[in-house]
Each structure stands twice: as C-alpha cells, then as structure tokens.
Coordinates of C-alpha atoms in Angstrom, one line a residue:
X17 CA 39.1 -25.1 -35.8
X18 CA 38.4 -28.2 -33.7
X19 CA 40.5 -26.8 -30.6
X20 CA 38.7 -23.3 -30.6
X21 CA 35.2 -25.3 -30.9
X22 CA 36.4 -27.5 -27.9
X23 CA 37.3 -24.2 -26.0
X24 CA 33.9 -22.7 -26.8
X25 CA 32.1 -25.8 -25.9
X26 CA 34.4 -25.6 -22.1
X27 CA 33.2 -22.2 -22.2
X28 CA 29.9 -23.0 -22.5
X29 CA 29.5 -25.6 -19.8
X30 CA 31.3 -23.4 -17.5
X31 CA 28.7 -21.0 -18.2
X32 CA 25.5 -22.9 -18.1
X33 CA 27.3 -24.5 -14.8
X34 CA 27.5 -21.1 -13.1
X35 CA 24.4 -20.0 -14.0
X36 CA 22.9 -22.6 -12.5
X37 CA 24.8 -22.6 -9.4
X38 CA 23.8 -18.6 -9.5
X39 CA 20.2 -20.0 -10.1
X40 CA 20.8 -22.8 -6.7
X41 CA 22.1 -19.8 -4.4
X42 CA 19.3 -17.3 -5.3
X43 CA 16.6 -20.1 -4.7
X44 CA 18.3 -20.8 -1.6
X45 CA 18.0 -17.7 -0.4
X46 CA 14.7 -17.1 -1.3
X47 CA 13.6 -19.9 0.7
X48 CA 15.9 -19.1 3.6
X49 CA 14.2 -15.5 3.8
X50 CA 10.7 -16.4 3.1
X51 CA 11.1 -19.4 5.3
X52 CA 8.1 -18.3 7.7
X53 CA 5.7 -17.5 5.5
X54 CA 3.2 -20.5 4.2
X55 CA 2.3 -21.2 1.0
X56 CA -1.2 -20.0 1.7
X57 CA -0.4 -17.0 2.3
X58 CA -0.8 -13.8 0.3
X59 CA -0.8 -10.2 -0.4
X60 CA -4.1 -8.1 -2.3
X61 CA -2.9 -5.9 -5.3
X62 CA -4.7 -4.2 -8.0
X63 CA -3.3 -3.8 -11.5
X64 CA -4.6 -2.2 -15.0
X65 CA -2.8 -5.1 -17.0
X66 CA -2.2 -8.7 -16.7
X67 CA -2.7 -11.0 -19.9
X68 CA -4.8 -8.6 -21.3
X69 CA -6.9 -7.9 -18.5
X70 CA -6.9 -5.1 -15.7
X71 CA -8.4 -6.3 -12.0
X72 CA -7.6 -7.3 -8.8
X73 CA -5.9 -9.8 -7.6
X74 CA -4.2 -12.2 -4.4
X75 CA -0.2 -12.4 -4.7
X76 CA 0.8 -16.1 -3.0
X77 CA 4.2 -14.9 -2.0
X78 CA 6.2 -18.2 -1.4
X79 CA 4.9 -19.7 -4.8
X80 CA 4.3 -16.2 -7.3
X81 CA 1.2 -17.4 -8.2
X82 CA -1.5 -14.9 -9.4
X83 CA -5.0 -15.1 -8.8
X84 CA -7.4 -13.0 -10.4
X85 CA -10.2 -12.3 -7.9
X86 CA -12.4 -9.6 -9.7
X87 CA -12.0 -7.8 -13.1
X88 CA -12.8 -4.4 -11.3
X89 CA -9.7 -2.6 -10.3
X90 CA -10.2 -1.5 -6.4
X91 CA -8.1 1.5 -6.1
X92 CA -6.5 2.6 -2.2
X93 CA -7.7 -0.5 -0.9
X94 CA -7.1 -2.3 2.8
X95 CA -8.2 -4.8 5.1
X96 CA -10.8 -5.3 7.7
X97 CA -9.1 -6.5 11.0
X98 CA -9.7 -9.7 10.3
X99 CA -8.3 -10.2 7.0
X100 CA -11.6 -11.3 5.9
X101 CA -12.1 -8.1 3.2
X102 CA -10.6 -5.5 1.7
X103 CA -12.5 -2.4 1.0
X104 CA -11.7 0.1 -2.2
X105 CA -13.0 2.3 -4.5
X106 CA -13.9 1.4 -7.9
X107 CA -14.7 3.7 -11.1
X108 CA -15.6 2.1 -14.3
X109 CA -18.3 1.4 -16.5
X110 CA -20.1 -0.3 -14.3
X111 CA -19.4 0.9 -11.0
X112 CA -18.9 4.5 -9.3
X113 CA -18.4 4.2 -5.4
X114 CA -17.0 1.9 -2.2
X115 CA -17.1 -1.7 -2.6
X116 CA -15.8 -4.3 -0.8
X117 CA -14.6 -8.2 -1.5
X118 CA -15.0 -11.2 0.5
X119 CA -12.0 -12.8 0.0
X120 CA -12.9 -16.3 0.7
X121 CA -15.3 -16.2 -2.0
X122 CA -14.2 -13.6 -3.9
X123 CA -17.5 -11.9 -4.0
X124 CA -17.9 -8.2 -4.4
X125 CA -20.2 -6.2 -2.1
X126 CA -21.6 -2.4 -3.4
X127 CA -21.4 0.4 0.0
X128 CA -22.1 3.4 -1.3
X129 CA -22.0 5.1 -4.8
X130 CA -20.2 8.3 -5.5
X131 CA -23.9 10.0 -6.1
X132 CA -25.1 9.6 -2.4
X133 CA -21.6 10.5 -0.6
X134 CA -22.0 13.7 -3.0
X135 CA -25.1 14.0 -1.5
X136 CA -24.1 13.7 1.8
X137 CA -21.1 15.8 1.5
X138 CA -23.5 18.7 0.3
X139 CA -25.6 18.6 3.0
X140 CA -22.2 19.2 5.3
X141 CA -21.9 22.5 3.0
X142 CA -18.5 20.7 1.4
X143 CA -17.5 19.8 -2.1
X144 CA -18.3 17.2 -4.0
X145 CA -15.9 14.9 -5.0
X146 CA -15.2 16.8 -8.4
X147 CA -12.9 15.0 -11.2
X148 CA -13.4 11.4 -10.1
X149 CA -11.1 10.0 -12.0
X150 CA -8.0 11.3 -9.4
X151 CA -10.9 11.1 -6.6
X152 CA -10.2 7.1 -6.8
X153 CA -6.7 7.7 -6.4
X154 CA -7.0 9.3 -3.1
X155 CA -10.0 8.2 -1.0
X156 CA -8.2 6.0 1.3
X157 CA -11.5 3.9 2.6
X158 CA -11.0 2.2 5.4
X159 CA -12.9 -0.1 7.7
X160 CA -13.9 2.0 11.2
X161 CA -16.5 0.8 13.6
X162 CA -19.8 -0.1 11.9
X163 CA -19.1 2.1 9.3
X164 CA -16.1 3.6 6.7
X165 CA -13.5 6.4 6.9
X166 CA -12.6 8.2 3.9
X167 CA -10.6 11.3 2.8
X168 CA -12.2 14.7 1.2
X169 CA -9.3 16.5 0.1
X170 CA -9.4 18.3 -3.5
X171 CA -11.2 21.5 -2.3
X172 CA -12.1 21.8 1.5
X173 CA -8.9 21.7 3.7
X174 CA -8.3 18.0 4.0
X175 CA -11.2 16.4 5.9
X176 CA -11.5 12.6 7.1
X177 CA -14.8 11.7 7.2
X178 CA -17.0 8.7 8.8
X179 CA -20.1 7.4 6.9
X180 CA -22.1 5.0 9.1
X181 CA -25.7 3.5 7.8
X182 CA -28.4 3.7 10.5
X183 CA -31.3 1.5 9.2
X184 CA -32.0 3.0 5.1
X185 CA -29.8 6.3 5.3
X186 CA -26.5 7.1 5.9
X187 CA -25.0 9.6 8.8
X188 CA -21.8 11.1 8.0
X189 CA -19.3 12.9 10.4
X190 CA -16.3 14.8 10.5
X191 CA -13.4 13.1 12.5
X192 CA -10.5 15.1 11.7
X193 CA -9.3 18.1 9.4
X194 CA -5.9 20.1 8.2
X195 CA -4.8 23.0 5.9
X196 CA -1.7 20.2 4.9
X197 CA -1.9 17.5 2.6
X198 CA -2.4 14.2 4.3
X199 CA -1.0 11.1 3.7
X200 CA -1.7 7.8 5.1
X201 CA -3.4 7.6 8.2
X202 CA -4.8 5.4 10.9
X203 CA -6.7 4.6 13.6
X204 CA -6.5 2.4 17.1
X205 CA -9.5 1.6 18.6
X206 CA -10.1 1.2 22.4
X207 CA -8.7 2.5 25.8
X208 CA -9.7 5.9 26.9
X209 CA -10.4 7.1 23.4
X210 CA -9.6 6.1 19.7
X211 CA -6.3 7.6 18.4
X212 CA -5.5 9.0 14.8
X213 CA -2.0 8.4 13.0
X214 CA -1.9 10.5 11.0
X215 CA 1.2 11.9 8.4
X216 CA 1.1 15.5 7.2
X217 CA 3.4 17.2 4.6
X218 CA 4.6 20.4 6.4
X219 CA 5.0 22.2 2.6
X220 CA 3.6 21.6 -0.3
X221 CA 6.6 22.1 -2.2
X222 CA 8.8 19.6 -0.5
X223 CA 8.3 16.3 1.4
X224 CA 9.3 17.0 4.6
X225 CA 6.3 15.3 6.6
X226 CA 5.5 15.2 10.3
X227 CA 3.5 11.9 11.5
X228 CA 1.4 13.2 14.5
X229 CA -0.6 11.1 17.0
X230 CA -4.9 12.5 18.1
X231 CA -7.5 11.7 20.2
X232 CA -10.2 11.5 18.3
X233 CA -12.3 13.3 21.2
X234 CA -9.6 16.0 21.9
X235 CA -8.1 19.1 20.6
X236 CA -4.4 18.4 21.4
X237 CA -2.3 16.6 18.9
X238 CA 1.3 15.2 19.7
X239 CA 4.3 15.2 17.1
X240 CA 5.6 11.8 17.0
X241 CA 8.6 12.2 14.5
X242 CA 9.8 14.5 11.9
X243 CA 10.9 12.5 8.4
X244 CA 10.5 12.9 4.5
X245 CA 7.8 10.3 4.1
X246 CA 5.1 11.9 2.8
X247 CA 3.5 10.9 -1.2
X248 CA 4.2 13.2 -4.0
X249 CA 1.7 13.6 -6.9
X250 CA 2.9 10.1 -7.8
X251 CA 4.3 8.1 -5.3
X252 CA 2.2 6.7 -2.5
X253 CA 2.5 7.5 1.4
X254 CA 5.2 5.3 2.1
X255 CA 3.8 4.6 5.6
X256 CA 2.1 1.3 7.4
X257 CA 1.3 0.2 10.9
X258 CA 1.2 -3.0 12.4
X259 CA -2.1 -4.7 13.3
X260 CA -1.6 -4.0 17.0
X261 CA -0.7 0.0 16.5
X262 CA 2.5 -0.6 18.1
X263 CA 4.5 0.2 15.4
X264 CA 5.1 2.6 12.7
X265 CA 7.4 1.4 9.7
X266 CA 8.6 4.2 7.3
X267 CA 11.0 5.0 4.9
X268 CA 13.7 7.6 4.7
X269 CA 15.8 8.2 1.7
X270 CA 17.1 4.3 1.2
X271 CA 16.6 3.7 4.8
X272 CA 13.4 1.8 5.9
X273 CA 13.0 2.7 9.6
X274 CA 10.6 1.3 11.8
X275 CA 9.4 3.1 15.2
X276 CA 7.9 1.9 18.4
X277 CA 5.4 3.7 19.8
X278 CA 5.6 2.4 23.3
X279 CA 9.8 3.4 23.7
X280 CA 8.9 6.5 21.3
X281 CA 12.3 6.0 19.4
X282 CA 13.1 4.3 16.0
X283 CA 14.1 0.9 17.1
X284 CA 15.3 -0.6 13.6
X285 CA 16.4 0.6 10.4
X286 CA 17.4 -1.4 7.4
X287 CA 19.0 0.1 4.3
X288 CA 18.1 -1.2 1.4
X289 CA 19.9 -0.8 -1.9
X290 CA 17.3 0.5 -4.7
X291 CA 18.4 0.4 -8.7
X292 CA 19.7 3.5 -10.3
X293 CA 17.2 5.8 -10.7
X294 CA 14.3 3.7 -8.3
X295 CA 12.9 4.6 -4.5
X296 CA 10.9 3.1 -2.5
X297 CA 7.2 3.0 -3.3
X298 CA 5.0 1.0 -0.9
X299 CA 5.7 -0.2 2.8
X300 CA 3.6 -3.1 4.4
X301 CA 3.5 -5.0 6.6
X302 CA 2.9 -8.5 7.5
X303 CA -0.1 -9.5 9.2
X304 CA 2.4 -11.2 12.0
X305 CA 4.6 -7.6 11.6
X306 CA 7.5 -10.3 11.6
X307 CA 8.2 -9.2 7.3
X308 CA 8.2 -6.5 5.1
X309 CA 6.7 -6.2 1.3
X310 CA 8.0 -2.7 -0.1
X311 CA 8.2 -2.3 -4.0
X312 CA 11.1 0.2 -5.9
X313 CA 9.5 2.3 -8.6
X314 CA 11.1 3.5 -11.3
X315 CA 9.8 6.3 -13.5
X316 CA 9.0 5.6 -16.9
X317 CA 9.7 8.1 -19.3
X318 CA 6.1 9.8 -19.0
X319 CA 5.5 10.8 -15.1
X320 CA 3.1 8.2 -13.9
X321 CA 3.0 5.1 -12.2
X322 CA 6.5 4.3 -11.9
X323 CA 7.8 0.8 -12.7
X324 CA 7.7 -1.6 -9.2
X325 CA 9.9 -4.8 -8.5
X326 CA 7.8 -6.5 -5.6
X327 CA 10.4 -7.2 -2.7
X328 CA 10.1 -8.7 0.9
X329 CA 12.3 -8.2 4.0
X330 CA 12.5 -10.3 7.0
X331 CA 12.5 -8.1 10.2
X332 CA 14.3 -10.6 12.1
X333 CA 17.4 -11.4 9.6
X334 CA 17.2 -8.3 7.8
X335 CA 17.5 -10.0 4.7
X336 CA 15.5 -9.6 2.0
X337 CA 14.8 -10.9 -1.6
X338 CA 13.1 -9.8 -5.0
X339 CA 9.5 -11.5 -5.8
X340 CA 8.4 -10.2 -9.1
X341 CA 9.5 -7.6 -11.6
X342 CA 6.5 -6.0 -13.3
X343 CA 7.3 -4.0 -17.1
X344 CA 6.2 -1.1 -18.1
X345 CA 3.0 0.0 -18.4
X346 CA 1.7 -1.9 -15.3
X347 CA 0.3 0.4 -13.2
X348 CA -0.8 -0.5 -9.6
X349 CA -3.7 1.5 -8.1
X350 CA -3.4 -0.4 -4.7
X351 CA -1.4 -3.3 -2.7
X352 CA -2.1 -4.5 0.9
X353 CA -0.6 -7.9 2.8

C-alpha cells in the first residue's frame, strides 16, 4: 500500500510539473504573439450577459480585463476614424435609435430615434423600419462625413442611406441600392470621388458573395473578387478593412485571406484550425492592420448566436493565440478593435 501511494504521489508531481510547464509555454506564446500590442490597448464588444448584467464594454487584449462602459447594449457598432467613438444602435426600455459613446469618458450621446428616421424614410416613399427587434441587428451605422450611413433592407431592395442634420432637421439621401442582400460595406473618402466596398450575396440560398468596388457619383461598379464570405441569418459578414482602404481581409472556408487593393490579388492567407463543429465568426482588424481579432462560433443547440472563443493573429508571424472563451448563452450583438 505504501509503494502504490509513493507511485501515485510520483504521478502526481509529474503531473502538476507538466501542467505547469504546459501553463509556462502557453504564456510564452501568448506574449510572444501579442508582443506589439500595449497594455492600453483594446477592442469594443457588446454582450447580453456578464455577471448578471448585459452592456457594452472595452476588451484590454494583453491583460483580459473587462470594462463595462454602458449598461445599453450597442448592437452593429464601429468606430469613428479616430478611434474616439463608436456609433450603434440601441433598443431597450429606454432607448429606440443611433447613439454613440465617447470612449474617453464613457458617455453616451442620443442621434436620432427610430420615430424620426421612420419619418424620414416615409417621406422617401420607403418602409419603415418594421419589426425592430431584428432592425438592430442589421442597421450597420457608420460614421460618414458630417453625418451617418445606415442600411434599409427588410422590404425595399437593400438601400444605404445618409442622414445628415442641417441646423434642427435632418436630410436624408440615398447613396447606394441592390436587389441582393448586402453585407458589410465601406467607404473611402477623398481623391476624385468617394468609393463604396461593398459585399453582395449573389443567391439567397447559398453564400457565394461578390465584394464589388463604386463610385459613389457613378453608375459603373467593378467586381473585385468572387468568395463565400457573405452572413447567413446568423453569422455576421465576415469582412473588414484597414483604416487606410488598402486592404480587404476575409475569410474563406478555414482560410482567412487578406487582399490588396492596390496589386488587386490576395497577398496573404493564413489557415486557421477552428474546433469541430466551429467557423469563423468575426474578422477585424487592428487599428495598425499589423493583427487580427477573429472569433470561432459554435452553434448551440437552438440556432442563434453561436458560441465565440476570442482569438488574435499576428499578420507578420502568422501566429496566433486564444484570448477568451465565452459559455453559452453569451450572445454578442457587436465587436470592433
């Protein structure tokens, strides 16, 4: 009895020793991929349940600390180009509409309410933005000029629209329209004229996608690349752009490719190695476009949000390494770095 409690004992040590080297090498590497990121810095996300509590709230990536920022939940949020707000949709008890946050104070700012961009939408002869609960799930907002782009898309063929406030009121404009679902989308300001990115789902019973390229003061639109990137009813466009417009990072299957506009040719793709049964969810990038965050999603066993592990990838090593591993029931409703 004494000689198998001294083998268990070995065994144990040997165990307790490994797992701790396992623990050394994984921290290692951690810090070896994440080595050019600062402490400071952060990613946006927006989450129904954390301790009790739904909201939004900054991600410090080197550390995995969570910071609460407001207890509304921004849905399809992203930055301004100066990191200094996100903008969102919000639809709760207390709010129905835009909103922004200043993120170095944390404040939250009211844009426009649901009511008046119903209002405004009428007087364009479209829809109104019927069954809002999905309608925050797909507005897209982003910053544009002195104003706001958003998407219209559950009745009219899809229509992005530009709401700018002149003195009390509010002008509205149509910038761009398809018969096929949209997906994310962008837009470069400057030079001759201001250019759309824009990714399309060629059927509606598939995800083969097309990612096309517009003048915003022009008819003609060029096809930049054919792919499968395109969201389903619950996965998100799996689609981002540098800060700079020169680059379009997308996924494909397990591969995350990312294409340069200015050689017009995929210049990098790193396969990644998802869990049984997960994909790829999200794609963004670094405000340096030097790292990658993505997320795998895994279905639960209701369709819905699926389950996300956060993950970031280092462009220039190609490594990469797991953040955070959320359970069940978390649902995200927007993420942005």
């Amino acid at each position: 009895m004494k000689k198998r409690k001294k083998v268990l004992i070995v065994i144990g040590i040997v165990i307790l020793f490994l797992a701790g080297v396992l623990f050394a090498i994984n921290k290692y590497r951690k810090m070896k991929v994440l080595a050019g990121i600062s402490k400071e810095e952060y990613l946006v996300f927006s989450n129904n349940f954390i301790s009790g509590r739904g909201g939004t709230f900054k991600y410090y990536i080197s550390s995995g600390k969570i910071e609460r920022i407001s207890e509304h939940i921004l849905s399809d949020f992203s930055y301004s180009d100066d990191h200094k707000y996100i903008i969102g949709t919000v639809n709760d008890e207390i709010i129905g509409g835009l909103v922004e946050i200043e993120l170095s104070s944390n404040k939250l700012n009211r844009i426009i309410d649901f009511n008046e961009i119903d209002a405004l939408l009428s007087k364009m002869g479209m829809d109104k933005l019927k069954y809002r609960y999905f309608r925050v799930l797909s507005l897209r907002p982003k910053y544009y000029k002195s104003g706001y782009t958003f998407y219209n898309d559950m009745f009219d063929p899809d229509t992005l629209l530009y709401i700018e406030k002149v003195g009390d009121s509010w002008n509205m404009k149509k910038l761009y329209g398809t018969e096929n679902k949209t997906s994310n989308y962008f837009i470069k300001e400057g030079g001759e004229e201001d250019m759309l990115f824009l990714a399309i789902q060629e059927d509606g019973y598939t995800a083969d996608g097309t990612v096309i390229k517009k003048g915003l003061n022009s008819s003609e639109e060029e096809v930049l690349f054919k792919t499968r990137i395109v969201s389903t009813d619950f996965i998100r466009g799996r689609m981002d752009m540098t800060g700079d417009k020169s680059k379009i990072v997308y996924c494909e299957y397990s591969n995350i490719c990312i294409y340069n506009l200015e050689s017009e040719r995929v210049e990098n793709t790193v396969k990644v190695k998802p869990g049984k049964g997960e994909y790829v969810v999200d794609l963004k990038f670094s405000p340096d476009g030097k790292y990658l965050f993505y997320t795998f999603g895994k279905d639960p066993f209701f369709p819905g949000t699926p389950r996300l592990r956060f993950m970031v990838l280092n462009l220039e090593t190609e490594k990469s390494v797991e953040l955070k591993k959320w359970a069940d029931g978390e649902d995200f409703y927007g993420i942005d770095w």
